[in-house]
Each structure stands twice: as structure tokens, then as C-alpha cells.
Amino acid sequence: MTLWRRSLSRRIFLVVLASFVLVLAVLQAYMWLNFRQSLAVSQPLSRLGSGLGEALAAIDDEAQAVATVQAMQTIYGHLRLGGNPTGTLVFRLEDRQGRLLFSAPLLRDRALDAPPGRVSTMDMEGVPYWVYRADAGRWRVYAAEPERTLARVVPNNTRAVLPYLLIALPLVLVPAWLAVALGLRPLRQLTQRLQRRSPDDLTPLGFQPRHAELQPLAEALDGLLSKLKARIDRERAFIQDAAHELRTPMAVIATQAHALGGAADAGQRREAQQQLESAIARASHLTQQLLDLARLDDAPTAAAPLIDVAHWLRQVLADMAPAAMAREMDLSLVAPDRLMATVEPAALLSIMQNLLANAIGHTPAGTRIVVTLADTVHPLCLSVEDDGPGIPPGESAQVFERFHRGADPLTRGAGLGLAIVQQAAVRLGGEVRLGPGLEGRGAGFHLRLP
């Protein structure tokens, strides 16, 4: 049944039921406080006793006085909750000499002791009673009823109020359930549309709900489908580009392997072996870059450790120094002695390795390369600048695109290095931009991290 499953219908039923229980509790508290306030102003038993005393004061006949008290006993017994003929309000009539003339069955011949004109409390067989005594003419009349404690008042009030709440419960619950059922109908229609779509259909749903609460959901689903479609299209293009880029080194490897096998002398074998090793290195480098991009795209973000970025950079530059020295390049670092920051080392390493590899590999020998680390008020700023030929202005907008190698036919590489840099910067929550290099010449890549 829907009522016993986790559902909005069950939640509404429980909320409405809890609301009615809360209403009952609030009403009980209100009636109890109101009752206690009325007792502080005027005790109902005292008004009843004094009124009965005034009536008896005008009666001189004993039989008539007894009949009056008996009538009161019968009337108030039937007026009490539950309709008990013996009643919970009992009377006792005596004359001025203390001779018993009438006593309710509950009292039998029990003597009541109370000061005249006010309500007092006495114990009857373990039950506290309120007792009021009125002296009127020839008579002394007592009126007694059980003390109205919280334990006695609450059940009586519950019996009085609960039927009305039970009548109101379905009148509130049914409209609320209908409102939810009708309100969820567009959501069911949206679910049916999604179920009817094929897995390859990522076009917008085209669902325009009339309810304002469901419009953000439909827009979010359309936005998600659009992002998924763009992601899949990008991955398809990426796979096609990767296959195209790998085809060239694979073809070279196959050609040089065949040449190596058919070489007539040691010189031909040495040349074929060099070409083969170069092609294998290019294929290995391209494969590693593809793996780096895939890792940056899909790997979950781990908790970044706190590291000394200045010390870490010195180690990275020490690893890259041999390649720079082989081309007689001046590789230097401008950084503070110590700079602590919370950053993911693997992503930052991808950025630095690719920026330095580009600066070393795509600039002429003797180029000067400066790495600058600065900690401003909020972001962490890292720059790699050179004084080489730079990047033509017309290509600055495409340098971060995947497989973009520029217009220079002599440019080597797969065109993935700067794409990896940008993806790693996004992963770190920062941004990388291209600007002028040293003294306005060359290229400068500026990274800002939070």
C-alpha cells in the first residue's frame, strides 16, 4: 500500500496526523490553563454551594428541604460527564444541631468537616475532594466533588474535543492528498517522457510544466542533457583526433622496423634504429599526454595537502635543468624562500612540466626562461615567461585547444601540452592565461590559483 511505503502521500498523512495531535495538545493546555485561571477568580463549587444555601434559607419545612437537596443530587448527577446517576458531585444536608437529614450514597454516613463559606480539601478513601459548606437558616448543606487534577481534567477534555478533531481529520487530509496527487501529475509525465527516450537521444526534453516549482527541474534536465551531449561529442572528437595522431608514429614505427630488418649495412641499421626510437618516443609521449588528459577529466578531486610550493618548484626546475642546459638555455626561479599553500601536487606538476617543456622545446637555443612564484592577498600566482619568438597574435585564442600545433610546420608535438595545462588549472579551481614574455618579448603563461 502507498501509505506504508516511503512516499509523499504517507508523509502528508503523518504530517497532518501529527498536526492534529499537536492541536489536541495545545487545546488541552489552553483548557487547563483557562480552568486554573477560572478557579483563581471564582470556584464553581462555591457558587453552587452558596446558591443552594440561599435556596434552602427560604425553606422551613424539613421534608421540603430534603426533597430540594435530593432533586439537586439527581439533576447534577445526570448533568455530569458520563451520565452517572450517582454523580461525582455529592450533597449532604444536616440541621443546625448536626442531625443528618440527607446524604448521597457515595458519602453514606461520613461526616464532612469544612469551614463555612469557602472551599476546602479533604481525603475520602484516598481520593482528594473539594468540599464547600453553606449555613442557611435551619440547615447546613455540604457540596463535595473530586478535586480536578490534571490527570482528571485531561481525559474529560479529550472526550469532549477528540470527536471534532476526528471529523476534521479526513476533511483536511483528503484535499491535501488530492492536491499532492494532482501536483505530481506533471512529474509523472516527465518520468514517462524520460522512460520512452532511447539511450542515444540527448536532445532537450521540450517539456514545459505549468507549475513554477517544476520549471527549474525541467530546465536542469535539459541543461544536463546538453552538457552530456557536448561531453560525448567532445570525447568522440578526442578519440578521432587521438587515433589520427597515433596513426603517424605507428606508421613510422612500422616503416622503420621494416627498414631495420632489410638494412644492408650498419649505417642503414643505425639510421633506421634512430628513426624507430624517435617514433616510439613520440608515441609514448602522446600516449602519456592522452592519459594525463583522461585523468584530469575524470579523476575525482582528492583532498589537497599543504605543501611548500617554493621548495617543490625548486625540485621541479632541478629535474628540467638538464634539458635546458642541453640547449644552452638560462632557466631561473624567482620565489620566496618558503611559501605554504594547499594545492594538489599532481595537477600542479602537470602544469609545470608542460609549460617548461613547451618553453624548452619550442624556443631557440639560448633562450632565457624565468619561473616566478608570488603569493598575493588571495590567489597564488605562478608564471613561466621566456624571451623567445613568442606566439603569433592570431593563434593566441587557439593555443589551449586540444591538438592545436600552430601554423609553424616545424613545430613538433601533438598539441596537447597547453590543453593539459588548462584542464589542470580548472581542476585546481584556477585559471591560466597567455600574455607577453620577458621584457615584452616571447610568451608568458600566468597561472592564478585560489
PDB file of N, CA and C in Angstrom, residues 285 289 309-327 329-334 347-364 367-373 382-387 400 416-422 432 438 443-447:
ATOM      1  N   HIS A 285      55.126   9.493 -25.680  1.00  0.00           N
ATOM      2  CA  HIS A 285      54.803  10.822 -25.134  1.00  0.00           C
ATOM      3  C   HIS A 285      53.340  11.173 -25.392  1.00  0.00           C
ATOM      4  N   GLN A 289      50.374  11.812 -22.617  1.00  0.00           N
ATOM      5  CA  GLN A 289      49.566  13.032 -22.591  1.00  0.00           C
ATOM      6  C   GLN A 289      48.078  12.708 -22.651  1.00  0.00           C
ATOM      7  N   VAL A 309      55.295  25.295  -1.672  1.00  0.00           N
ATOM      8  CA  VAL A 309      55.319  25.406  -3.125  1.00  0.00           C
ATOM      9  C   VAL A 309      56.693  25.877  -3.611  1.00  0.00           C
ATOM     10  N   ALA A 310      57.343  26.749  -2.879  1.00  0.00           N
ATOM     11  CA  ALA A 310      58.660  27.250  -3.296  1.00  0.00           C
ATOM     12  C   ALA A 310      59.680  26.113  -3.343  1.00  0.00           C
ATOM     13  N   HIS A 311      59.706  25.289  -2.296  1.00  0.00           N
ATOM     14  CA  HIS A 311      60.634  24.155  -2.266  1.00  0.00           C
ATOM     15  C   HIS A 311      60.278  23.146  -3.352  1.00  0.00           C
ATOM     16  N   TRP A 312      58.981  22.937  -3.529  1.00  0.00           N
ATOM     17  CA  TRP A 312      58.521  21.980  -4.559  1.00  0.00           C
ATOM     18  C   TRP A 312      58.941  22.451  -5.953  1.00  0.00           C
ATOM     19  N   LEU A 313      58.850  23.748  -6.223  1.00  0.00           N
ATOM     20  CA  LEU A 313      59.242  24.275  -7.530  1.00  0.00           C
ATOM     21  C   LEU A 313      60.741  24.103  -7.776  1.00  0.00           C
ATOM     22  N   ARG A 314      61.543  24.270  -6.746  1.00  0.00           N
ATOM     23  CA  ARG A 314      62.979  24.086  -6.926  1.00  0.00           C
ATOM     24  C   ARG A 314      63.303  22.664  -7.373  1.00  0.00           C
ATOM     25  N   GLN A 315      62.573  21.698  -6.838  1.00  0.00           N
ATOM     26  CA  GLN A 315      62.793  20.312  -7.256  1.00  0.00           C
ATOM     27  C   GLN A 315      62.380  20.088  -8.705  1.00  0.00           C
ATOM     28  N   VAL A 316      61.256  20.695  -9.113  1.00  0.00           N
ATOM     29  CA  VAL A 316      60.785  20.539 -10.492  1.00  0.00           C
ATOM     30  C   VAL A 316      61.804  21.162 -11.457  1.00  0.00           C
ATOM     31  N   LEU A 317      62.290  22.359 -11.143  1.00  0.00           N
ATOM     32  CA  LEU A 317      63.265  23.002 -12.029  1.00  0.00           C
ATOM     33  C   LEU A 317      64.584  22.239 -12.062  1.00  0.00           C
ATOM     34  N   ALA A 318      64.944  21.602 -10.944  1.00  0.00           N
ATOM     35  CA  ALA A 318      66.169  20.792 -10.947  1.00  0.00           C
ATOM     36  C   ALA A 318      66.029  19.607 -11.905  1.00  0.00           C
ATOM     37  N   ASP A 319      64.814  19.030 -11.983  1.00  0.00           N
ATOM     38  CA  ASP A 319      64.593  17.910 -12.909  1.00  0.00           C
ATOM     39  C   ASP A 319      64.624  18.375 -14.358  1.00  0.00           C
ATOM     40  N   MET A 320      64.157  19.615 -14.623  1.00  0.00           N
ATOM     41  CA  MET A 320      64.102  20.116 -16.000  1.00  0.00           C
ATOM     42  C   MET A 320      65.407  20.799 -16.424  1.00  0.00           C
ATOM     43  N   ALA A 321      66.294  21.055 -15.470  1.00  0.00           N
ATOM     44  CA  ALA A 321      67.529  21.787 -15.787  1.00  0.00           C
ATOM     45  C   ALA A 321      68.392  21.095 -16.835  1.00  0.00           C
ATOM     46  N   PRO A 322      68.596  19.744 -16.811  1.00  0.00           N
ATOM     47  CA  PRO A 322      69.433  19.123 -17.837  1.00  0.00           C
ATOM     48  C   PRO A 322      68.947  19.377 -19.259  1.00  0.00           C
ATOM     49  N   ALA A 323      67.631  19.341 -19.481  1.00  0.00           N
ATOM     50  CA  ALA A 323      67.104  19.595 -20.820  1.00  0.00           C
ATOM     51  C   ALA A 323      67.373  21.034 -21.241  1.00  0.00           C
ATOM     52  N   ALA A 324      67.248  21.973 -20.295  1.00  0.00           N
ATOM     53  CA  ALA A 324      67.531  23.379 -20.620  1.00  0.00           C
ATOM     54  C   ALA A 324      69.020  23.591 -20.879  1.00  0.00           C
ATOM     55  N   MET A 325      69.858  22.964 -20.093  1.00  0.00           N
ATOM     56  CA  MET A 325      71.299  23.115 -20.267  1.00  0.00           C
ATOM     57  C   MET A 325      71.758  22.513 -21.590  1.00  0.00           C
ATOM     58  N   ALA A 326      71.112  21.443 -22.034  1.00  0.00           N
ATOM     59  CA  ALA A 326      71.485  20.830 -23.305  1.00  0.00           C
ATOM     60  C   ALA A 326      71.269  21.799 -24.455  1.00  0.00           C
ATOM     61  N   ARG A 327      70.345  22.759 -24.289  1.00  0.00           N
ATOM     62  CA  ARG A 327      70.090  23.735 -25.339  1.00  0.00           C
ATOM     63  C   ARG A 327      70.632  25.114 -24.947  1.00  0.00           C
ATOM     64  N   MET A 329      70.150  27.029 -22.453  1.00  0.00           N
ATOM     65  CA  MET A 329      69.122  27.969 -22.010  1.00  0.00           C
ATOM     66  C   MET A 329      69.343  28.337 -20.550  1.00  0.00           C
ATOM     67  N   ASP A 330      68.953  29.554 -20.201  1.00  0.00           N
ATOM     68  CA  ASP A 330      69.069  30.055 -18.830  1.00  0.00           C
ATOM     69  C   ASP A 330      67.712  29.860 -18.141  1.00  0.00           C
ATOM     70  N   LEU A 331      67.623  28.861 -17.260  1.00  0.00           N
ATOM     71  CA  LEU A 331      66.386  28.547 -16.537  1.00  0.00           C
ATOM     72  C   LEU A 331      66.548  29.004 -15.093  1.00  0.00           C
ATOM     73  N   SER A 332      65.720  29.945 -14.645  1.00  0.00           N
ATOM     74  CA  SER A 332      65.864  30.515 -13.299  1.00  0.00           C
ATOM     75  C   SER A 332      64.507  30.585 -12.603  1.00  0.00           C
ATOM     76  N   LEU A 333      64.568  30.727 -11.286  1.00  0.00           N
ATOM     77  CA  LEU A 333      63.365  30.770 -10.443  1.00  0.00           C
ATOM     78  C   LEU A 333      63.414  32.013  -9.572  1.00  0.00           C
ATOM     79  N   VAL A 334      62.317  32.757  -9.554  1.00  0.00           N
ATOM     80  CA  VAL A 334      62.150  33.903  -8.658  1.00  0.00           C
ATOM     81  C   VAL A 334      61.016  33.546  -7.704  1.00  0.00           C
ATOM     82  N   ALA A 347      48.355  17.689 -10.149  1.00  0.00           N
ATOM     83  CA  ALA A 347      47.846  18.613 -11.160  1.00  0.00           C
ATOM     84  C   ALA A 347      48.823  19.761 -11.389  1.00  0.00           C
ATOM     85  N   LEU A 348      49.421  20.279 -10.307  1.00  0.00           N
ATOM     86  CA  LEU A 348      50.389  21.353 -10.458  1.00  0.00           C
ATOM     87  C   LEU A 348      51.640  20.883 -11.211  1.00  0.00           C
ATOM     88  N   LEU A 349      52.025  19.623 -11.001  1.00  0.00           N
ATOM     89  CA  LEU A 349      53.173  19.066 -11.726  1.00  0.00           C
ATOM     90  C   LEU A 349      52.880  18.986 -13.220  1.00  0.00           C
ATOM     91  N   SER A 350      51.651  18.588 -13.580  1.00  0.00           N
ATOM     92  CA  SER A 350      51.285  18.553 -14.998  1.00  0.00           C
ATOM     93  C   SER A 350      51.407  19.933 -15.628  1.00  0.00           C
ATOM     94  N   ILE A 351      50.992  20.960 -14.905  1.00  0.00           N
ATOM     95  CA  ILE A 351      51.081  22.331 -15.424  1.00  0.00           C
ATOM     96  C   ILE A 351      52.540  22.720 -15.644  1.00  0.00           C
ATOM     97  N   MET A 352      53.373  22.536 -14.620  1.00  0.00           N
ATOM     98  CA  MET A 352      54.755  22.991 -14.713  1.00  0.00           C
ATOM     99  C   MET A 352      55.546  22.203 -15.747  1.00  0.00           C
ATOM    100  N   GLN A 353      55.368  20.884 -15.789  1.00  0.00           N
ATOM    101  CA  GLN A 353      56.121  20.084 -16.755  1.00  0.00           C
ATOM    102  C   GLN A 353      55.785  20.475 -18.193  1.00  0.00           C
ATOM    103  N   ASN A 354      54.515  20.699 -18.469  1.00  0.00           N
ATOM    104  CA  ASN A 354      54.123  21.031 -19.838  1.00  0.00           C
ATOM    105  C   ASN A 354      54.539  22.446 -20.218  1.00  0.00           C
ATOM    106  N   LEU A 355      54.406  23.400 -19.280  1.00  0.00           N
ATOM    107  CA  LEU A 355      54.826  24.769 -19.596  1.00  0.00           C
ATOM    108  C   LEU A 355      56.340  24.829 -19.817  1.00  0.00           C
ATOM    109  N   LEU A 356      57.105  24.157 -18.975  1.00  0.00           N
ATOM    110  CA  LEU A 356      58.556  24.170 -19.139  1.00  0.00           C
ATOM    111  C   LEU A 356      58.984  23.397 -20.382  1.00  0.00           C
ATOM    112  N   ALA A 357      58.315  22.285 -20.660  1.00  0.00           N
ATOM    113  CA  ALA A 357      58.650  21.512 -21.861  1.00  0.00           C
ATOM    114  C   ALA A 357      58.375  22.333 -23.116  1.00  0.00           C
ATOM    115  N   ASN A 358      57.270  23.086 -23.125  1.00  0.00           N
ATOM    116  CA  ASN A 358      56.975  23.947 -24.274  1.00  0.00           C
ATOM    117  C   ASN A 358      58.030  25.042 -24.416  1.00  0.00           C
ATOM    118  N   ALA A 359      58.385  25.657 -23.280  1.00  0.00           N
ATOM    119  CA  ALA A 359      59.368  26.747 -23.341  1.00  0.00           C
ATOM    120  C   ALA A 359      60.732  26.232 -23.805  1.00  0.00           C
ATOM    121  N   ILE A 360      61.110  25.033 -23.355  1.00  0.00           N
ATOM    122  CA  ILE A 360      62.422  24.485 -23.743  1.00  0.00           C
ATOM    123  C   ILE A 360      62.396  23.942 -25.159  1.00  0.00           C
ATOM    124  N   GLY A 361      61.320  23.305 -25.518  1.00  0.00           N
ATOM    125  CA  GLY A 361      61.283  22.626 -26.805  1.00  0.00           C
ATOM    126  C   GLY A 361      60.864  23.478 -27.982  1.00  0.00           C
ATOM    127  N   HIS A 362      60.182  24.608 -27.752  1.00  0.00           N
ATOM    128  CA  HIS A 362      59.642  25.381 -28.862  1.00  0.00           C
ATOM    129  C   HIS A 362      60.275  26.771 -28.976  1.00  0.00           C
ATOM    130  N   THR A 363      61.389  26.978 -28.319  1.00  0.00           N
ATOM    131  CA  THR A 363      62.104  28.255 -28.455  1.00  0.00           C
ATOM    132  C   THR A 363      63.541  27.974 -28.897  1.00  0.00           C
ATOM    133  N   PRO A 364      64.198  28.944 -29.503  1.00  0.00           N
ATOM    134  CA  PRO A 364      65.572  28.716 -29.987  1.00  0.00           C
ATOM    135  C   PRO A 364      66.548  28.489 -28.838  1.00  0.00           C
ATOM    136  N   THR A 367      67.642  30.704 -25.268  1.00  0.00           N
ATOM    137  CA  THR A 367      66.502  31.476 -24.743  1.00  0.00           C
ATOM    138  C   THR A 367      66.564  31.522 -23.216  1.00  0.00           C
ATOM    139  N   ARG A 368      66.123  32.623 -22.655  1.00  0.00           N
ATOM    140  CA  ARG A 368      66.062  32.768 -21.200  1.00  0.00           C
ATOM    141  C   ARG A 368      64.641  32.465 -20.723  1.00  0.00           C
ATOM    142  N   ILE A 369      64.529  31.610 -19.704  1.00  0.00           N
ATOM    143  CA  ILE A 369      63.223  31.197 -19.156  1.00  0.00           C
ATOM    144  C   ILE A 369      63.227  31.519 -17.668  1.00  0.00           C
ATOM    145  N   VAL A 370      62.203  32.234 -17.215  1.00  0.00           N
ATOM    146  CA  VAL A 370      62.102  32.631 -15.808  1.00  0.00           C
ATOM    147  C   VAL A 370      60.763  32.130 -15.244  1.00  0.00           C
ATOM    148  N   VAL A 371      60.849  31.417 -14.151  1.00  0.00           N
ATOM    149  CA  VAL A 371      59.652  30.964 -13.422  1.00  0.00           C
ATOM    150  C   VAL A 371      59.501  31.846 -12.189  1.00  0.00           C
ATOM    151  N   THR A 372      58.324  32.459 -12.041  1.00  0.00           N
ATOM    152  CA  THR A 372      58.081  33.392 -10.935  1.00  0.00           C
ATOM    153  C   THR A 372      56.943  32.874 -10.070  1.00  0.00           C
ATOM    154  N   LEU A 373      57.170  32.843  -8.768  1.00  0.00           N
ATOM    155  CA  LEU A 373      56.151  32.428  -7.794  1.00  0.00           C
ATOM    156  C   LEU A 373      55.886  33.590  -6.860  1.00  0.00           C
ATOM    157  N   LEU A 382      51.625  32.015 -10.364  1.00  0.00           N
ATOM    158  CA  LEU A 382      52.783  31.299 -10.882  1.00  0.00           C
ATOM    159  C   LEU A 382      52.918  31.625 -12.364  1.00  0.00           C
ATOM    160  N   SER A 383      54.105  32.064 -12.789  1.00  0.00           N
ATOM    161  CA  SER A 383      54.315  32.476 -14.183  1.00  0.00           C
ATOM    162  C   SER A 383      55.521  31.754 -14.756  1.00  0.00           C
ATOM    163  N   VAL A 384      55.413  31.415 -16.057  1.00  0.00           N
ATOM    164  CA  VAL A 384      56.533  30.881 -16.831  1.00  0.00           C
ATOM    165  C   VAL A 384      56.681  31.779 -18.056  1.00  0.00           C
ATOM    166  N   GLU A 385      57.801  32.536 -18.123  1.00  0.00           N
ATOM    167  CA  GLU A 385      58.000  33.522 -19.189  1.00  0.00           C
ATOM    168  C   GLU A 385      59.342  33.254 -19.892  1.00  0.00           C
ATOM    169  N   ASP A 386      59.354  33.548 -21.162  1.00  0.00           N
ATOM    170  CA  ASP A 386      60.601  33.416 -21.928  1.00  0.00           C
ATOM    171  C   ASP A 386      60.762  34.645 -22.823  1.00  0.00           C
ATOM    172  N   ASP A 387      61.942  34.750 -23.445  1.00  0.00           N
ATOM    173  CA  ASP A 387      62.186  35.860 -24.385  1.00  0.00           C
ATOM    174  C   ASP A 387      62.391  35.335 -25.802  1.00  0.00           C
ATOM    175  N   PHE A 400      45.172  26.841 -26.354  1.00  0.00           N
ATOM    176  CA  PHE A 400      44.764  25.901 -25.322  1.00  0.00           C
ATOM    177  C   PHE A 400      43.838  24.809 -25.864  1.00  0.00           C
ATOM    178  N   LEU A 416      48.997  18.863 -27.266  1.00  0.00           N
ATOM    179  CA  LEU A 416      48.188  18.562 -26.084  1.00  0.00           C
ATOM    180  C   LEU A 416      48.719  19.221 -24.817  1.00  0.00           C
ATOM    181  N   GLY A 417      49.949  19.731 -24.863  1.00  0.00           N
ATOM    182  CA  GLY A 417      50.569  20.247 -23.646  1.00  0.00           C
ATOM    183  C   GLY A 417      49.778  21.368 -23.008  1.00  0.00           C
ATOM    184  N   LEU A 418      49.419  22.403 -23.781  1.00  0.00           N
ATOM    185  CA  LEU A 418      48.685  23.531 -23.204  1.00  0.00           C
ATOM    186  C   LEU A 418      47.239  23.168 -22.863  1.00  0.00           C
ATOM    187  N   ALA A 419      46.671  22.196 -23.576  1.00  0.00           N
ATOM    188  CA  ALA A 419      45.333  21.714 -23.207  1.00  0.00           C
ATOM    189  C   ALA A 419      45.374  21.050 -21.833  1.00  0.00           C
ATOM    190  N   ILE A 420      46.457  20.302 -21.569  1.00  0.00           N
ATOM    191  CA  ILE A 420      46.624  19.692 -20.251  1.00  0.00           C
ATOM    192  C   ILE A 420      46.790  20.768 -19.189  1.00  0.00           C
ATOM    193  N   VAL A 421      47.549  21.810 -19.509  1.00  0.00           N
ATOM    194  CA  VAL A 421      47.744  22.908 -18.558  1.00  0.00           C
ATOM    195  C   VAL A 421      46.412  23.551 -18.189  1.00  0.00           C
ATOM    196  N   GLN A 422      45.596  23.837 -19.176  1.00  0.00           N
ATOM    197  CA  GLN A 422      44.312  24.483 -18.902  1.00  0.00           C
ATOM    198  C   GLN A 422      43.390  23.570 -18.098  1.00  0.00           C
ATOM    199  N   VAL A 432      44.439  29.948 -16.237  1.00  0.00           N
ATOM    200  CA  VAL A 432      45.725  30.228 -16.860  1.00  0.00           C
ATOM    201  C   VAL A 432      45.465  31.105 -18.075  1.00  0.00           C
ATOM    202  N   LEU A 438      59.241  37.892 -21.302  1.00  0.00           N
ATOM    203  CA  LEU A 438      60.222  38.741 -20.626  1.00  0.00           C
ATOM    204  C   LEU A 438      60.483  40.003 -21.433  1.00  0.00           C
ATOM    205  N   ALA A 443      56.752  34.609 -24.879  1.00  0.00           N
ATOM    206  CA  ALA A 443      55.417  34.235 -24.361  1.00  0.00           C
ATOM    207  C   ALA A 443      55.490  34.101 -22.863  1.00  0.00           C
ATOM    208  N   GLY A 444      54.396  34.440 -22.210  1.00  0.00           N
ATOM    209  CA  GLY A 444      54.289  34.300 -20.756  1.00  0.00           C
ATOM    210  C   GLY A 444      52.960  33.643 -20.394  1.00  0.00           C
ATOM    211  N   PHE A 445      53.034  32.583 -19.613  1.00  0.00           N
ATOM    212  CA  PHE A 445      51.825  31.893 -19.149  1.00  0.00           C
ATOM    213  C   PHE A 445      51.692  32.149 -17.660  1.00  0.00           C
ATOM    214  N   HIS A 446      50.527  32.707 -17.291  1.00  0.00           N
ATOM    215  CA  HIS A 446      50.301  33.167 -15.908  1.00  0.00           C
ATOM    216  C   HIS A 446      49.168  32.361 -15.303  1.00  0.00           C
ATOM    217  N   LEU A 447      49.497  31.672 -14.201  1.00  0.00           N
ATOM    218  CA  LEU A 447      48.550  30.805 -13.514  1.00  0.00           C
ATOM    219  C   LEU A 447      48.140  31.455 -12.186  1.00  0.00           C
TER     220      LEU A 447
END
